Amino acid sequence: MPDNRELAERYAAIAEELAANPASADRDRVKQDIIALFRDADAALRRQAAFKESVKALVSQWKQLDGAHSPAPAAAHSAPAAERPVVSGRVDHLGASTFVEKGWSKLSLGDAAGAEVALRRALEFTPGDNEAETLLGWAQMMQQQYDSALLTFHNVLMRDPLHALARTN
């Protein structure tokens, strides 16, 4: 599995290639490189999240210590969560991004109801996506559904208290 340095190098190579405005024959390959990089970055993120959860388990074990030097439970010696396979629900960032773009486009055209439909569809693919949820809140505000919009922005701010667009709205 690629590490962060390798991902950053691949990112830089793709960015450099895009800046050089690739010929139309090379664009499909660049697109596939971007998709592969996205998938690898997403897998790395899931591994990091699983590892973080395993660290939380260590914190729980530490909190249970009564001060005595008792041996750690057998589970502490098992492989960290980062090495175990991560099974996730239905998450399709690439399919969701299509609906996020569609929602953004409809918002920019003033079609708040159409934007809401597209953004809800995006959230079916990636539940809890801050970008989609923030745009959904914006669409709700445009339709004067202020209570729903407030709840939507609140959900985003619970996950990311510094999210600029959610804070502003």
Coordinates of C-alpha atoms in Angstrom, one line a residue:
M1 CA 0.0 0.0 0.0
P2 CA 1.3 3.4 -0.8
D3 CA 2.4 5.7 2.0
N4 CA 1.7 9.5 2.2
R5 CA 5.0 10.4 0.5
E6 CA 4.2 8.2 -2.5
L7 CA 0.7 9.6 -2.7
A8 CA 2.1 13.2 -2.6
E9 CA 4.6 12.4 -5.3
R10 CA 1.9 10.9 -7.5
Y11 CA -0.3 14.0 -6.8
A12 CA 2.6 16.3 -7.8
A13 CA 3.2 14.3 -11.0
I14 CA -0.4 14.5 -12.0
A15 CA -0.6 18.2 -11.2
E16 CA 2.5 18.9 -13.3
E17 CA 1.0 16.9 -16.2
L18 CA -2.3 18.8 -16.0
A19 CA -0.5 22.1 -15.9
A20 CA 1.2 21.1 -19.2
N21 CA -2.2 20.7 -20.7
P22 CA -2.0 17.1 -21.9
A23 CA -3.1 16.1 -25.4
S24 CA -6.6 14.7 -25.8
A25 CA -5.1 11.3 -26.3
D26 CA -3.4 11.4 -22.9
R27 CA -6.4 12.8 -21.0
D28 CA -8.1 9.4 -20.4
R29 CA -4.9 8.1 -18.9
V30 CA -4.6 11.2 -16.7
K31 CA -8.2 10.7 -15.6
Q32 CA -7.5 7.0 -14.7
D33 CA -4.4 8.2 -12.8
I34 CA -6.5 10.6 -10.8
I35 CA -9.2 8.0 -10.1
A36 CA -6.5 5.5 -8.9
L37 CA -4.9 8.2 -6.7
F38 CA -8.2 9.1 -5.2
R39 CA -8.9 5.4 -4.4
D40 CA -5.5 4.9 -2.9
A41 CA -5.8 8.1 -0.8
D42 CA -9.2 7.0 0.4
A43 CA -7.9 3.6 1.4
A44 CA -5.0 5.3 3.3
L45 CA -7.5 7.5 5.1
R46 CA -9.6 4.5 6.1
R47 CA -6.4 2.7 7.4
Q48 CA -5.5 5.8 9.4
A49 CA -9.0 6.0 10.8
A50 CA -8.9 2.4 11.8
F51 CA -5.5 2.9 13.4
K52 CA -6.8 5.9 15.3
E53 CA -9.7 3.7 16.6
S54 CA -7.1 1.1 17.8
V55 CA -5.3 3.9 19.7
K56 CA -8.7 4.8 21.4
A57 CA -8.9 1.1 22.5
L58 CA -5.5 1.6 24.2
V59 CA -6.8 4.7 25.9
S60 CA -9.8 2.7 27.2
Q61 CA -7.4 -0.1 28.5
W62 CA -5.2 2.5 30.2
K63 CA -8.3 4.1 31.9
Q64 CA -9.2 0.7 33.3
L65 CA -5.9 0.2 35.0
D66 CA -6.3 0.4 38.8
G67 CA -2.7 1.3 39.3
A68 CA -1.6 -2.3 39.7
H69 CA 0.9 -3.8 37.3
S70 CA -1.5 -6.3 35.9
P71 CA -0.8 -7.9 32.5
A72 CA -2.5 -6.3 29.6
P73 CA -5.5 -8.2 28.1
A74 CA -4.8 -10.6 25.2
A75 CA -6.6 -8.2 22.8
A76 CA -3.8 -5.7 23.3
H77 CA -1.4 -8.0 21.7
S78 CA -3.4 -8.5 18.5
A79 CA -2.7 -6.7 15.3
P80 CA -3.7 -3.0 15.3
A81 CA -6.8 -2.1 13.5
A82 CA -4.8 -0.5 10.7
E83 CA -3.6 -4.0 9.7
R84 CA -7.1 -5.5 9.7
P85 CA -9.3 -5.2 6.6
V86 CA -11.7 -2.2 6.8
V87 CA -15.2 -3.0 5.8
S88 CA -17.3 0.0 5.0
G89 CA -20.8 0.6 4.0
R90 CA -21.8 1.7 0.5
V91 CA -19.4 4.6 -0.1
D92 CA -18.9 5.8 -3.7
H93 CA -17.1 9.1 -3.7
L94 CA -16.8 9.3 -7.5
G95 CA -20.5 8.7 -8.0
A96 CA -21.3 11.2 -5.2
S97 CA -19.1 13.9 -6.7
T98 CA -21.3 13.8 -9.8
F99 CA -24.3 14.6 -7.8
V100 CA -22.5 17.2 -5.7
E101 CA -21.5 19.0 -9.0
K102 CA -25.0 18.7 -10.3
G103 CA -26.3 20.2 -7.0
W104 CA -23.8 23.0 -7.2
S105 CA -24.8 23.7 -10.8
K106 CA -28.5 23.8 -9.9
L107 CA -27.8 26.1 -7.0
S108 CA -25.9 28.5 -9.3
L109 CA -28.9 28.5 -11.6
G110 CA -31.2 29.3 -8.8
D111 CA -32.9 25.9 -8.9
A112 CA -32.8 25.1 -5.1
A113 CA -35.4 22.3 -5.2
G114 CA -33.4 20.5 -8.0
A115 CA -30.2 21.1 -6.0
E116 CA -31.7 19.5 -2.9
V117 CA -32.7 16.4 -4.9
A118 CA -29.2 16.0 -6.3
L119 CA -27.4 16.7 -3.0
R120 CA -29.6 14.2 -1.1
R121 CA -28.6 11.6 -3.8
A122 CA -24.9 12.5 -3.2
L123 CA -25.4 11.9 0.5
E124 CA -26.8 8.5 -0.2
F125 CA -23.4 7.6 -1.8
T126 CA -21.3 9.3 0.9
P127 CA -23.2 9.9 4.1
G128 CA -21.8 12.7 6.2
D129 CA -20.0 14.4 3.3
N130 CA -19.4 17.9 4.5
E131 CA -19.4 19.5 1.1
A132 CA -22.7 17.9 0.0
E133 CA -24.3 18.6 3.3
T134 CA -23.3 22.2 3.4
L135 CA -24.6 22.7 -0.1
L136 CA -27.8 21.0 0.9
G137 CA -28.2 23.5 3.8
W138 CA -27.7 26.3 1.3
A139 CA -30.4 24.8 -1.0
Q140 CA -32.7 24.6 2.0
M141 CA -32.0 28.2 2.9
M142 CA -32.9 29.3 -0.6
Q143 CA -36.2 27.5 -0.2
Q144 CA -36.8 29.3 3.1
Q145 CA -36.6 26.0 5.0
Y146 CA -34.5 27.6 7.8
D147 CA -35.1 25.0 10.5
S148 CA -33.9 22.2 8.2
A149 CA -31.0 24.3 7.0
L150 CA -29.9 25.1 10.6
L151 CA -30.0 21.4 11.5
T152 CA -28.0 20.5 8.4
F153 CA -25.3 23.1 9.1
H154 CA -25.3 22.0 12.8
N155 CA -24.5 18.4 11.7
V156 CA -21.6 19.7 9.6
L157 CA -20.3 21.8 12.4
M158 CA -20.5 18.9 14.8
R159 CA -18.1 17.0 12.6
D160 CA -15.9 20.0 11.6
P161 CA -16.3 23.0 14.0
L162 CA -14.2 25.2 11.7
H163 CA -16.0 24.5 8.5
A164 CA -16.1 28.0 7.0
L165 CA -19.2 27.7 4.7
A166 CA -21.3 26.0 7.4
R167 CA -20.2 28.7 10.0
T168 CA -21.0 31.5 7.6
N169 CA -24.5 30.2 6.8

